[in-house]
CSV table of C-alpha atoms and ligand atoms in Angstrom, one decimal:
chain,number,residue,atom,x,y,z
A,1,UNK,CA,3.7,23.2,1.1
A,2,UNK,CA,7.0,23.2,-0.8
A,3,UNK,CA,7.7,20.1,-2.9
A,4,UNK,CA,10.7,18.1,-1.8
A,5,UNK,CA,13.5,19.3,-4.0
A,6,UNK,CA,16.1,16.9,-5.2
A,7,UNK,CA,18.3,16.4,-8.2
A,8,UNK,CA,15.8,15.0,-10.7
A,9,UNK,CA,12.7,14.2,-8.7
A,10,UNK,CA,9.8,15.8,-7.0
A,11,UNK,CA,7.8,14.5,-4.1
A,12,UNK,CA,4.6,16.4,-3.5
A,13,UNK,CA,3.8,16.6,0.2
A,14,UNK,CA,0.4,17.6,1.5
A,15,UNK,CA,-0.2,18.0,5.2
A,16,UNK,CA,-3.7,17.6,6.4
A,17,UNK,CA,-5.4,17.9,9.8
A,18,UNK,CA,-6.0,14.3,10.7
A,19,UNK,CA,-6.3,10.7,9.5
A,20,UNK,CA,-9.9,11.3,8.2
A,21,UNK,CA,-8.8,14.3,6.1
A,22,UNK,CA,-6.0,12.2,4.7
A,23,UNK,CA,-8.5,9.5,3.8
A,24,UNK,CA,-10.8,12.0,2.1
A,25,UNK,CA,-8.0,13.6,0.1
A,26,UNK,CA,-6.7,10.2,-0.9
A,27,UNK,CA,-10.2,9.3,-2.0
A,28,UNK,CA,-10.2,12.3,-4.4
A,29,UNK,CA,-6.9,11.2,-5.9
A,30,UNK,CA,-7.9,7.5,-6.3
A,31,UNK,CA,-11.2,8.6,-7.9
A,32,UNK,CA,-9.2,10.7,-10.5
A,33,UNK,CA,-7.4,7.5,-11.5
A,34,UNK,CA,-10.7,5.5,-11.5
A,35,UNK,CA,-12.2,8.1,-13.9
A,36,UNK,CA,-10.0,6.8,-16.7
A,37,UNK,CA,-11.6,4.4,-19.2
A,38,UNK,CA,-9.7,1.6,-17.4
A,39,UNK,CA,-7.3,1.7,-14.5
A,40,UNK,CA,-5.0,-0.5,-12.5
A,41,UNK,CA,-4.8,0.3,-8.8
A,42,UNK,CA,-2.0,-0.9,-6.5
A,43,UNK,CA,-3.6,-1.4,-3.1
A,44,UNK,CA,-2.3,-1.6,0.5
A,45,UNK,CA,-3.7,-2.8,3.8
A,46,UNK,CA,-3.2,-1.6,7.3
A,47,UNK,CA,-4.8,0.9,9.6
A,48,UNK,CA,-3.7,4.0,7.6
A,49,UNK,CA,-5.7,3.2,4.5
A,50,UNK,CA,-8.9,2.3,6.3
A,51,UNK,CA,-10.4,5.9,6.2
A,52,UNK,CA,-9.6,5.9,2.4
A,53,UNK,CA,-11.5,2.7,1.8
A,54,UNK,CA,-14.4,3.9,3.9
A,55,UNK,CA,-14.5,7.2,1.9
A,56,UNK,CA,-14.4,5.2,-1.4
A,57,UNK,CA,-17.4,3.1,-0.3
A,58,UNK,CA,-19.3,6.2,0.7
A,59,UNK,CA,-18.5,7.9,-2.7
A,60,UNK,CA,-19.4,4.7,-4.6
A,61,UNK,CA,-22.8,4.5,-2.8
A,62,UNK,CA,-23.5,8.1,-3.6
A,63,UNK,CA,-22.9,7.3,-7.3
A,64,UNK,CA,-19.7,9.2,-7.4
A,65,UNK,CA,-17.3,6.5,-8.4
A,66,UNK,CA,-17.3,3.1,-10.2
A,67,UNK,CA,-14.7,0.4,-10.0
A,68,UNK,CA,-16.3,-1.5,-12.9
A,69,UNK,CA,-13.4,-0.9,-15.2
A,70,UNK,CA,-10.6,-1.2,-12.6
A,71,UNK,CA,-8.2,-4.0,-11.7
A,72,UNK,CA,-6.3,-4.1,-8.5
A,73,UNK,CA,-3.0,-5.6,-7.2
A,74,UNK,CA,-2.3,-5.6,-3.5
A,75,UNK,CA,1.2,-5.2,-2.3
A,76,UNK,CA,1.4,-8.2,-0.1
A,77,UNK,CA,0.0,-11.2,1.8
A,78,UNK,CA,1.0,-13.2,4.7
A,79,UNK,CA,2.7,-16.6,4.0
A,80,UNK,CA,0.7,-19.5,5.3
A,81,UNK,CA,-2.7,-17.8,5.6
A,82,UNK,CA,-5.5,-19.0,3.3
A,83,UNK,CA,-7.6,-16.3,1.6
A,84,UNK,CA,-10.5,-17.0,4.0
A,85,UNK,CA,-8.5,-16.5,7.2
A,86,UNK,CA,-9.9,-13.3,8.7
A,87,UNK,CA,-6.5,-11.7,9.1
A,88,UNK,CA,-5.4,-12.6,5.5
A,89,UNK,CA,-5.1,-9.5,3.3
A,90,UNK,CA,-7.6,-11.1,0.8
A,91,UNK,CA,-10.2,-11.3,3.5
A,92,UNK,CA,-9.3,-7.8,4.8
A,93,UNK,CA,-9.7,-6.3,1.4
A,94,UNK,CA,-13.1,-8.0,0.9
A,95,UNK,CA,-14.2,-6.7,4.3
A,96,UNK,CA,-12.9,-3.1,3.8
A,97,UNK,CA,-13.5,-2.5,0.1
A,98,UNK,CA,-14.1,-5.2,-2.4
A,99,UNK,CA,-17.5,-6.5,-1.1
A,100,UNK,CA,-18.9,-3.0,-1.0
A,101,UNK,CA,-18.1,-1.6,-4.4
A,102,UNK,CA,-18.6,-2.7,-8.0
A,103,UNK,CA,-15.1,-4.1,-8.7
A,104,UNK,CA,-15.0,-7.4,-10.5
A,105,UNK,CA,-13.6,-9.9,-8.0
A,106,UNK,CA,-11.8,-11.7,-10.8
A,107,UNK,CA,-9.7,-8.6,-11.4
A,108,UNK,CA,-8.7,-8.2,-7.8
A,109,UNK,CA,-5.3,-9.7,-7.3
A,110,UNK,CA,-3.3,-10.5,-4.2
A,111,UNK,CA,-0.3,-12.9,-3.9
A,112,UNK,CA,-1.5,-16.4,-2.7
A,113,UNK,CA,0.2,-16.7,0.7
A,114,UNK,CA,-0.8,-20.4,0.9
A,115,UNK,CA,0.6,-21.3,-2.5
A,116,UNK,CA,2.6,-24.6,-2.6
A,117,UNK,CA,5.3,-23.0,-4.6
A,118,UNK,CA,5.8,-19.4,-3.3
A,119,UNK,CA,8.7,-18.6,-5.7
A,120,UNK,CA,6.5,-19.5,-8.7
A,121,UNK,CA,3.7,-17.5,-7.2
A,122,UNK,CA,5.9,-14.5,-6.9
A,123,UNK,CA,7.0,-14.8,-10.5
A,124,UNK,CA,3.4,-15.2,-11.7
A,125,UNK,CA,2.4,-12.1,-9.7
A,126,UNK,CA,5.0,-10.0,-11.5
A,127,UNK,CA,3.8,-11.4,-14.8
A,128,UNK,CA,0.1,-10.6,-13.9
A,129,UNK,CA,1.0,-7.0,-13.2
A,130,UNK,CA,2.8,-6.8,-16.5
A,131,UNK,CA,-0.1,-8.4,-18.4
A,132,UNK,CA,-2.5,-5.8,-16.9
A,133,UNK,CA,-0.3,-3.1,-18.4
A,134,UNK,CA,1.4,-2.1,-15.1
A,135,UNK,CA,0.0,-0.2,-12.1
A,136,UNK,CA,-1.4,3.3,-12.7
A,137,UNK,CA,-1.5,4.4,-9.1
A,138,UNK,CA,0.2,2.5,-6.2
A,139,UNK,CA,-1.1,3.2,-2.8
A,140,UNK,CA,1.4,2.8,0.1
A,141,UNK,CA,1.5,3.1,3.9
A,142,UNK,CA,4.8,3.2,5.7
A,143,UNK,CA,6.0,1.1,8.6
A,144,UNK,CA,7.5,2.9,11.6
A,145,UNK,CA,10.8,1.2,10.5
A,146,UNK,CA,10.4,2.7,7.0
A,147,UNK,CA,9.1,-0.4,5.3
A,148,UNK,CA,6.9,-0.2,2.2
A,149,UNK,CA,4.9,-3.3,1.3
A,150,UNK,CA,6.7,-5.8,3.5
A,151,UNK,CA,10.1,-4.6,2.2
A,152,UNK,CA,11.8,-4.4,5.6
A,153,UNK,CA,15.1,-2.4,6.2
A,154,UNK,CA,17.9,-4.2,4.3
A,155,UNK,CA,15.7,-4.9,1.3
A,156,UNK,CA,17.5,-4.2,-2.0
A,157,UNK,CA,16.3,-1.4,-4.1
A,158,UNK,CA,16.3,-3.8,-7.0
A,159,UNK,CA,14.1,-6.3,-5.2
A,160,UNK,CA,11.0,-7.8,-6.9
A,161,UNK,CA,8.0,-9.8,-5.6
A,162,UNK,CA,9.3,-12.5,-3.3
A,163,UNK,CA,9.0,-14.1,0.1
A,164,UNK,CA,10.4,-12.1,3.0
A,165,UNK,CA,10.9,-12.5,6.7
A,166,UNK,CA,8.9,-10.0,8.9
A,167,UNK,CA,10.7,-8.1,11.6
A,168,UNK,CA,9.6,-8.5,15.2
A,169,UNK,CA,8.7,-4.8,15.1
A,170,UNK,CA,6.3,-5.4,12.2
A,171,UNK,CA,4.8,-8.6,13.7
A,172,UNK,CA,4.2,-6.7,17.0
A,173,UNK,CA,2.6,-3.7,15.2
A,174,UNK,CA,0.3,-6.1,13.2
A,175,UNK,CA,-0.7,-8.3,16.1
A,176,UNK,CA,-3.7,-6.0,16.6
A,177,UNK,CA,-5.2,-7.5,13.4
A,178,UNK,CA,-5.1,-11.0,14.8
A,179,UNK,CA,-7.3,-12.7,17.4
A,180,UNK,CA,-6.2,-13.5,20.9
A,181,UNK,CA,-3.8,-16.5,21.0
A,182,UNK,CA,-3.2,-16.2,17.2
A,183,UNK,CA,0.4,-15.9,16.0
A,184,UNK,CA,1.3,-13.3,13.4
A,185,UNK,CA,3.0,-15.1,10.5
A,186,UNK,CA,6.8,-14.8,10.3
A,187,UNK,CA,6.9,-14.4,6.6
A,188,UNK,CA,5.0,-12.6,3.8
A,189,UNK,CA,5.1,-12.4,0.0
A,190,UNK,CA,5.5,-8.8,-1.1
A,191,UNK,CA,6.0,-6.8,-4.2
A,192,UNK,CA,9.6,-5.7,-4.2
A,193,UNK,CA,10.9,-2.1,-4.2
A,194,UNK,CA,11.7,-2.2,-7.9
A,195,UNK,CA,8.2,-3.5,-8.5
A,196,UNK,CA,6.7,-0.6,-6.6
A,197,UNK,CA,8.8,1.9,-8.3
A,198,UNK,CA,7.5,0.8,-11.7
A,199,UNK,CA,4.0,2.2,-10.9
A,200,UNK,CA,3.3,5.3,-12.9
A,201,UNK,CA,2.2,7.2,-9.8
A,202,UNK,CA,2.6,6.6,-6.1
A,203,UNK,CA,0.4,7.8,-3.3
A,204,UNK,CA,1.8,7.3,0.2
A,205,UNK,CA,-0.3,7.9,3.3
A,206,UNK,CA,1.1,8.4,6.7
A,207,UNK,CA,-0.8,9.2,9.9
A,208,UNK,CA,0.1,9.4,13.6
A,209,UNK,CA,3.2,10.3,15.5
A,210,UNK,CA,4.5,6.7,15.2
A,211,UNK,CA,5.2,7.5,11.5
A,212,UNK,CA,6.9,10.9,12.0
A,213,UNK,CA,10.5,9.6,12.1
A,214,UNK,CA,10.0,7.2,9.2
A,215,UNK,CA,8.4,9.8,7.0
A,216,UNK,CA,11.2,12.3,7.7
A,217,UNK,CA,13.9,9.6,6.9
A,218,UNK,CA,12.1,8.5,3.8
A,219,UNK,CA,11.7,12.0,2.3
A,220,UNK,CA,14.8,13.9,3.7
A,221,UNK,CA,17.2,11.1,4.5
A,222,UNK,CA,19.7,9.3,2.3
A,223,UNK,CA,18.4,6.9,-0.3
A,224,UNK,CA,19.3,3.4,0.8
A,225,UNK,CA,18.2,0.1,2.1
A,226,UNK,CA,18.2,1.3,5.8
A,227,UNK,CA,14.9,3.1,5.0
A,228,UNK,CA,13.2,1.3,2.1
A,229,UNK,CA,10.7,4.2,1.7
A,230,UNK,CA,13.6,6.4,0.8
A,231,UNK,CA,13.5,4.7,-2.6
A,232,UNK,CA,10.5,7.0,-3.4
A,233,UNK,CA,13.1,9.7,-3.9
A,234,UNK,CA,14.0,7.9,-7.1
A,235,UNK,CA,10.5,8.0,-8.6
A,236,UNK,CA,9.3,11.1,-10.4
A,237,UNK,CA,5.6,11.1,-9.5
A,238,UNK,CA,5.0,10.6,-5.8
A,239,UNK,CA,2.4,12.3,-3.6
A,240,UNK,CA,2.6,12.0,0.2
A,241,UNK,CA,-0.4,12.8,2.3
A,242,UNK,CA,0.4,13.1,5.9
A,243,UNK,CA,-1.5,14.3,8.9
A,244,UNK,CA,0.0,16.9,11.2
A,245,UNK,CA,1.3,14.2,13.6
A,246,UNK,CA,3.1,12.2,10.9
A,247,UNK,CA,4.5,15.4,9.4
A,248,UNK,CA,5.9,16.7,12.7
A,249,UNK,CA,9.5,16.1,11.7
A,250,UNK,CA,9.4,17.2,8.1
A,251,UNK,CA,10.5,20.7,9.0
B,1,F6R,C1,0.3,-3.3,4.0
B,1,F6R,C2,1.7,-2.9,3.8
B,1,F6R,C3,2.4,-2.2,4.9
B,1,F6R,C4,1.6,-1.1,5.7
B,1,F6R,C5,2.4,-0.5,6.8
B,1,F6R,C6,1.7,0.5,7.6
B,1,F6R,O1,-0.2,-3.9,2.8
B,1,F6R,O2,2.2,-3.1,2.8
B,1,F6R,O3,3.6,-1.6,4.4
B,1,F6R,O4,1.2,-0.1,4.8
B,1,F6R,O5,2.9,-1.6,7.6
B,1,F6R,O6,0.7,-0.2,8.3
B,1,F6R,P1,-0.4,0.6,9.2
B,1,F6R,O7,-1.2,1.5,8.2
B,1,F6R,O8,-1.3,-0.4,9.8
B,1,F6R,O9,0.4,1.4,10.1
Protein backbone atom coordinates (compact mmCIF):
# COMPACT_ATOMS: atom_id res chain seq x y z
CA UNK A 1 0.00 0.00 0.00
CA UNK A 2 1.27 3.48 -0.77
CA UNK A 3 2.96 5.33 2.07
CA UNK A 4 1.16 8.42 3.26
CA UNK A 5 2.92 11.21 1.43
CA UNK A 6 3.45 14.49 3.19
CA UNK A 7 5.93 17.33 3.25
CA UNK A 8 8.66 15.79 5.32
CA UNK A 9 7.25 12.63 6.77
CA UNK A 10 6.19 9.16 5.84
CA UNK A 11 3.67 6.96 7.58
CA UNK A 12 3.78 3.38 6.43
CA UNK A 13 0.33 1.82 6.38
CA UNK A 14 -0.23 -1.93 6.20
CA UNK A 15 -3.75 -3.28 5.84
CA UNK A 16 -4.27 -6.82 7.13
CA UNK A 17 -7.26 -9.13 7.11
CA UNK A 18 -8.34 -9.01 10.73
CA UNK A 19 -7.35 -8.26 14.30
CA UNK A 20 -5.45 -11.54 14.68
CA UNK A 21 -3.36 -10.78 11.58
CA UNK A 22 -2.62 -7.31 12.96
CA UNK A 23 -1.47 -8.93 16.20
CA UNK A 24 0.81 -11.39 14.39
CA UNK A 25 2.39 -8.69 12.21
CA UNK A 26 2.85 -6.39 15.21
CA UNK A 27 4.49 -9.32 17.03
CA UNK A 28 7.07 -9.59 14.22
CA UNK A 29 7.88 -5.89 14.46
CA UNK A 30 8.13 -5.88 18.26
CA UNK A 31 10.40 -8.95 18.08
CA UNK A 32 12.70 -7.07 15.69
CA UNK A 33 13.08 -4.36 18.34
CA UNK A 34 13.61 -6.99 21.05
CA UNK A 35 16.42 -8.60 19.04
CA UNK A 36 18.69 -5.60 19.79
CA UNK A 37 21.19 -6.08 22.65
CA UNK A 38 18.87 -3.96 24.80
CA UNK A 39 15.60 -2.27 24.04
CA UNK A 40 13.04 0.04 25.54
CA UNK A 41 9.43 -0.65 24.61
CA UNK A 42 6.57 1.79 25.02
CA UNK A 43 3.48 -0.30 25.73
CA UNK A 44 -0.26 0.28 25.50
CA UNK A 45 -3.33 -1.39 26.93
CA UNK A 46 -6.80 -1.88 25.46
CA UNK A 47 -8.52 -4.53 23.40
CA UNK A 48 -6.57 -3.76 20.21
CA UNK A 49 -3.21 -4.85 21.60
CA UNK A 50 -4.43 -8.07 23.21
CA UNK A 51 -3.80 -10.28 20.12
CA UNK A 52 -0.26 -8.84 19.97
CA UNK A 53 0.46 -9.74 23.60
CA UNK A 54 -0.97 -13.24 23.06
CA UNK A 55 1.29 -13.65 20.00
CA UNK A 56 4.34 -12.46 21.97
CA UNK A 57 3.65 -14.99 24.72
CA UNK A 58 3.31 -17.79 22.14
CA UNK A 59 6.55 -16.71 20.45
CA UNK A 60 8.34 -16.52 23.80
CA UNK A 61 7.16 -20.00 24.84
CA UNK A 62 8.42 -21.38 21.53
CA UNK A 63 11.85 -19.90 22.29
CA UNK A 64 11.48 -17.26 19.60
CA UNK A 65 11.87 -14.12 21.68
CA UNK A 66 13.31 -13.00 24.99
CA UNK A 67 12.47 -9.91 27.01
CA UNK A 68 15.47 -10.43 29.31
CA UNK A 69 17.23 -7.30 28.04
CA UNK A 70 14.14 -5.13 27.62
CA UNK A 71 12.59 -2.37 29.69
CA UNK A 72 9.06 -1.10 29.20
CA UNK A 73 7.10 2.07 29.83
CA UNK A 74 3.34 2.01 29.55
CA UNK A 75 1.50 5.00 28.17
CA UNK A 76 -0.92 5.54 30.97
CA UNK A 77 -2.70 4.49 34.17
CA UNK A 78 -5.98 5.38 35.81
CA UNK A 79 -5.83 7.88 38.65
CA UNK A 80 -6.97 6.43 41.94
CA UNK A 81 -6.49 2.75 41.13
CA UNK A 82 -3.86 0.86 43.09
CA UNK A 83 -1.61 -1.46 41.06
CA UNK A 84 -3.44 -4.53 42.39
CA UNK A 85 -6.89 -3.34 41.27
CA UNK A 86 -7.81 -5.80 38.49
CA UNK A 87 -8.71 -2.98 36.07
CA UNK A 88 -5.49 -1.04 36.72
CA UNK A 89 -3.16 -1.07 33.77
CA UNK A 90 -0.40 -2.53 35.96
CA UNK A 91 -2.59 -5.54 36.78
CA UNK A 92 -3.76 -5.74 33.16
CA UNK A 93 -0.18 -5.79 31.85
CA UNK A 94 0.77 -8.50 34.33
CA UNK A 95 -2.20 -10.61 33.27
CA UNK A 96 -1.75 -10.08 29.52
CA UNK A 97 2.05 -10.10 29.19
CA UNK A 98 4.48 -9.53 32.05
CA UNK A 99 3.63 -12.66 34.07
CA UNK A 100 4.08 -14.89 31.02
CA UNK A 101 7.42 -13.73 29.61
CA UNK A 102 10.97 -13.28 30.94
CA UNK A 103 10.83 -9.51 31.41
CA UNK A 104 12.40 -8.23 34.64
CA UNK A 105 9.43 -6.85 36.60
CA UNK A 106 11.70 -4.16 38.05
CA UNK A 107 12.16 -2.77 34.55
CA UNK A 108 8.45 -2.56 33.72
CA UNK A 109 7.23 0.96 34.37
CA UNK A 110 3.75 2.43 34.53
CA UNK A 111 2.75 5.71 36.11
CA UNK A 112 1.48 5.18 39.69
CA UNK A 113 -2.14 6.22 39.50
CA UNK A 114 -2.48 6.11 43.27
CA UNK A 115 0.57 8.31 43.97
CA UNK A 116 0.00 10.99 46.61
CA UNK A 117 1.61 13.66 44.45
CA UNK A 118 0.57 13.00 40.85
CA UNK A 119 2.44 15.99 39.42
CA UNK A 120 5.67 14.73 40.98
CA UNK A 121 4.85 11.26 39.65
CA UNK A 122 4.44 12.65 36.13
CA UNK A 123 7.77 14.48 36.32
CA UNK A 124 9.50 11.36 37.68
CA UNK A 125 8.01 9.26 34.86
CA UNK A 126 9.46 11.56 32.21
CA UNK A 127 12.82 11.42 34.00
CA UNK A 128 12.70 7.61 34.12
CA UNK A 129 12.08 7.43 30.36
CA UNK A 130 15.04 9.74 29.76
CA UNK A 131 17.25 7.76 32.15
CA UNK A 132 16.45 4.58 30.20
CA UNK A 133 17.72 6.27 27.04
CA UNK A 134 14.30 6.99 25.54
CA UNK A 135 11.79 4.66 23.93
CA UNK A 136 12.87 2.61 20.93
CA UNK A 137 9.40 1.49 19.82
CA UNK A 138 6.17 3.04 21.09
CA UNK A 139 3.08 0.95 20.64
CA UNK A 140 -0.21 2.84 20.29
CA UNK A 141 -3.89 2.09 19.93
CA UNK A 142 -6.30 4.84 18.96
CA UNK A 143 -9.52 5.96 20.58
CA UNK A 144 -12.60 6.35 18.39
CA UNK A 145 -12.25 10.08 19.17
CA UNK A 146 -8.65 10.07 17.94
CA UNK A 147 -6.97 9.93 21.34
CA UNK A 148 -3.51 8.42 21.80
CA UNK A 149 -2.53 7.38 25.29
CA UNK A 150 -5.19 9.29 27.21
CA UNK A 151 -4.52 12.50 25.28
CA UNK A 152 -8.10 13.38 24.49
CA UNK A 153 -9.09 15.90 21.79
CA UNK A 154 -7.88 19.34 22.83
CA UNK A 155 -4.60 18.00 24.24
CA UNK A 156 -1.73 20.27 23.20
CA UNK A 157 0.82 18.81 20.81
CA UNK A 158 3.49 19.98 23.27
CA UNK A 159 1.91 18.09 26.19
CA UNK A 160 4.01 15.87 28.43
CA UNK A 161 3.17 13.29 31.10
CA UNK A 162 0.40 14.70 33.27
CA UNK A 163 -3.00 14.13 34.83
CA UNK A 164 -5.90 14.41 32.39
CA UNK A 165 -9.68 14.16 32.58
CA UNK A 166 -11.21 11.30 30.60
CA UNK A 167 -14.08 12.06 28.23
CA UNK A 168 -17.43 10.34 28.72
CA UNK A 169 -16.86 8.58 25.37
CA UNK A 170 -13.62 7.05 26.64
CA UNK A 171 -15.10 6.13 30.03
CA UNK A 172 -18.03 4.42 28.33
CA UNK A 173 -15.74 2.57 25.88
CA UNK A 174 -13.55 1.35 28.76
CA UNK A 175 -16.39 0.36 31.09
CA UNK A 176 -16.13 -3.14 29.56
CA UNK A 177 -12.89 -3.64 31.50
CA UNK A 178 -14.56 -2.93 34.87
CA UNK A 179 -16.79 -5.15 36.97
CA UNK A 180 -20.53 -4.60 37.33
CA UNK A 181 -21.26 -1.68 39.61
CA UNK A 182 -17.68 -0.38 39.36
CA UNK A 183 -17.10 3.19 38.23
CA UNK A 184 -14.54 3.99 35.54
CA UNK A 185 -12.12 6.58 36.96
CA UNK A 186 -12.64 10.12 35.71
CA UNK A 187 -8.92 10.89 35.41
CA UNK A 188 -5.74 9.24 34.21
CA UNK A 189 -2.04 9.97 34.15
CA UNK A 190 -0.72 9.73 30.61
CA UNK A 191 2.38 10.35 28.60
CA UNK A 192 1.85 13.53 26.61
CA UNK A 193 1.83 13.88 22.86
CA UNK A 194 5.32 15.38 22.87
CA UNK A 195 6.50 12.49 25.05
CA UNK A 196 5.07 9.98 22.57
CA UNK A 197 6.63 11.76 19.59
CA UNK A 198 10.08 11.40 21.16
CA UNK A 199 10.00 7.63 20.64
CA UNK A 200 12.40 6.58 17.91
CA UNK A 201 9.73 4.49 16.17
CA UNK A 202 5.97 4.34 16.57
CA UNK A 203 3.72 1.38 15.85
CA UNK A 204 0.00 2.15 15.83
CA UNK A 205 -2.59 -0.64 15.70
CA UNK A 206 -6.22 -0.10 14.74
CA UNK A 207 -8.90 -2.74 14.35
CA UNK A 208 -12.66 -2.67 13.83
CA UNK A 209 -15.08 -0.29 12.16
CA UNK A 210 -15.32 1.90 15.26
CA UNK A 211 -11.77 3.12 14.50
CA UNK A 212 -12.23 3.80 10.76
CA UNK A 213 -13.06 7.46 11.08
CA UNK A 214 -10.38 8.18 13.67
CA UNK A 215 -7.67 6.51 11.59
CA UNK A 216 -8.69 8.45 8.49
CA UNK A 217 -8.66 11.73 10.43
CA UNK A 218 -5.30 10.87 12.00
CA UNK A 219 -3.57 10.03 8.74
CA UNK A 220 -5.34 12.21 6.18
CA UNK A 221 -6.81 15.05 8.21
CA UNK A 222 -5.20 18.28 9.36
CA UNK A 223 -2.61 18.10 12.15
CA UNK A 224 -4.12 19.61 15.25
CA UNK A 225 -5.50 19.03 18.69
CA UNK A 226 -8.97 18.08 17.41
CA UNK A 227 -7.46 14.69 16.54
CA UNK A 228 -4.50 13.98 18.83
CA UNK A 229 -3.37 11.03 16.66
CA UNK A 230 -2.83 13.46 13.75
CA UNK A 231 0.39 14.40 15.57
CA UNK A 232 1.86 11.19 14.16
CA UNK A 233 2.15 13.06 10.85
CA UNK A 234 4.92 15.06 12.52
CA UNK A 235 7.01 11.94 13.28
CA UNK A 236 9.29 10.43 10.69
CA UNK A 237 9.04 6.73 11.53
CA UNK A 238 5.48 5.55 12.03
CA UNK A 239 3.97 2.24 10.98
CA UNK A 240 0.21 1.80 11.13
CA UNK A 241 -1.23 -1.72 11.07
CA UNK A 242 -4.95 -1.69 10.41
CA UNK A 243 -7.41 -4.43 9.68
CA UNK A 244 -9.76 -4.03 6.70
CA UNK A 245 -12.56 -2.65 8.87
CA UNK A 246 -10.41 0.06 10.43
CA UNK A 247 -8.85 0.93 7.05
CA UNK A 248 -12.25 1.29 5.34
CA UNK A 249 -12.05 5.09 5.10
CA UNK A 250 -8.42 5.41 4.12
CA UNK A 251 -9.22 5.48 0.43
C1 LIG B 1 -4.34 2.48 26.42
C2 LIG B 1 -4.39 3.70 25.63
C3 LIG B 1 -5.53 4.04 24.75
C4 LIG B 1 -6.02 2.88 23.88
C5 LIG B 1 -7.26 3.31 23.09
C6 LIG B 1 -7.83 2.16 22.28
O1 LIG B 1 -3.11 2.37 27.09
O2 LIG B 1 -3.49 4.43 25.74
O3 LIG B 1 -5.16 5.11 23.92
O4 LIG B 1 -5.02 2.45 23.03
O5 LIG B 1 -8.23 3.78 23.97
O6 LIG B 1 -8.38 1.23 23.15
P1 LIG B 1 -8.96 -0.15 22.59
O7 LIG B 1 -7.81 -0.89 22.01
O8 LIG B 1 -9.52 -0.85 23.81
O9 LIG B 1 -9.99 0.19 21.58
